Amino acid sequence: MYSKATVAGHPVHPMLVGFPVACYTGTLVGFAVYAASGDQFWLNLAIALNVAGVGSALLAALPGFVDWAFGIPRSSAAKTVGLAHASLNVIALALFAVSLGTYVTHWNGPATGVTLGLAFTSAGVACTLAAGFLGWMLVQDYHVGVRLTPTQERDELAVQNVHRIGDHRRHAA
């Protein structure tokens, strides 16, 4: 199940996912420090990182969707894990987009409150962490985006049939 979206033979989705993860985390930190200090710089940082996070998440989603739709066999357990991974990332994107919509107009002045930003971005980071675990499962357990040796390719069908969501440590006897 090698990636369908590649550059010079390397999967694009894993190259891009670090950007929204870092920006989402920075957005949460910016809101937290703004809540503690009231310094406008931290609110502006949170807004700027939120813009970058939402934009980079949309960019990372495109090759991720291509890999899921065209690279993972329909009947495999990896398809289910991939759908859960994508769903959590879409929820995180929606939470950060709502936060952005709420605070983007506060660039030149203090926000009326930061509780909503903290709540949405905390939930968004939690979804991103859960999605990251599932992405790790896709690579480690289902070998999505991993170029296999000929021997590994021969054994891949057996490996894919053993693994199931929630039971990723079970191996064939």
PDB file of N, CA, C and O in Angstrom, residues 2 6-11 15 147:
ATOM      1  N   TYR A   2       1.690   1.391  -1.028  1.00  0.00           N
ATOM      2  CA  TYR A   2       2.539   2.560  -1.097  1.00  0.00           C
ATOM      3  C   TYR A   2       1.711   3.771  -1.516  1.00  0.00           C
ATOM      4  O   TYR A   2       0.707   3.656  -2.213  1.00  0.00           O
ATOM      5  N   THR A   6       3.095  11.137  -4.324  1.00  0.00           N
ATOM      6  CA  THR A   6       4.513  11.155  -3.976  1.00  0.00           C
ATOM      7  C   THR A   6       5.246  12.256  -4.731  1.00  0.00           C
ATOM      8  O   THR A   6       4.799  12.715  -5.778  1.00  0.00           O
ATOM      9  N   VAL A   7       6.388  12.640  -4.185  1.00  0.00           N
ATOM     10  CA  VAL A   7       7.323  13.532  -4.856  1.00  0.00           C
ATOM     11  C   VAL A   7       8.683  12.851  -4.790  1.00  0.00           C
ATOM     12  O   VAL A   7       9.162  12.535  -3.694  1.00  0.00           O
ATOM     13  N   ALA A   8       9.264  12.614  -5.954  1.00  0.00           N
ATOM     14  CA  ALA A   8      10.560  11.930  -6.033  1.00  0.00           C
ATOM     15  C   ALA A   8      10.531  10.607  -5.272  1.00  0.00           C
ATOM     16  O   ALA A   8      11.502  10.236  -4.619  1.00  0.00           O
ATOM     17  N   GLY A   9       9.397   9.917  -5.313  1.00  0.00           N
ATOM     18  CA  GLY A   9       9.270   8.620  -4.668  1.00  0.00           C
ATOM     19  C   GLY A   9       8.975   8.660  -3.182  1.00  0.00           C
ATOM     20  O   GLY A   9       8.914   7.622  -2.539  1.00  0.00           O
ATOM     21  N   HIS A  10       8.773   9.851  -2.615  1.00  0.00           N
ATOM     22  CA  HIS A  10       8.508   9.983  -1.182  1.00  0.00           C
ATOM     23  C   HIS A  10       7.060  10.422  -0.968  1.00  0.00           C
ATOM     24  O   HIS A  10       6.578  11.334  -1.640  1.00  0.00           O
ATOM     25  N   PRO A  11       6.345   9.809  -0.012  1.00  0.00           N
ATOM     26  CA  PRO A  11       4.944  10.176   0.256  1.00  0.00           C
ATOM     27  C   PRO A  11       4.820  11.640   0.688  1.00  0.00           C
ATOM     28  O   PRO A  11       5.583  12.110   1.533  1.00  0.00           O
ATOM     29  N   MET A  15       5.047  14.377   4.756  1.00  0.00           N
ATOM     30  CA  MET A  15       5.894  15.570   4.679  1.00  0.00           C
ATOM     31  C   MET A  15       5.157  16.805   5.186  1.00  0.00           C
ATOM     32  O   MET A  15       5.767  17.733   5.697  1.00  0.00           O
ATOM     33  N   ARG A 147       7.567   1.642   1.452  1.00  0.00           N
ATOM     34  CA  ARG A 147       7.971   0.825   0.307  1.00  0.00           C
ATOM     35  C   ARG A 147       8.511  -0.493   0.856  1.00  0.00           C
ATOM     36  O   ARG A 147       9.481  -0.516   1.612  1.00  0.00           O
TER      37      ARG A 147
END
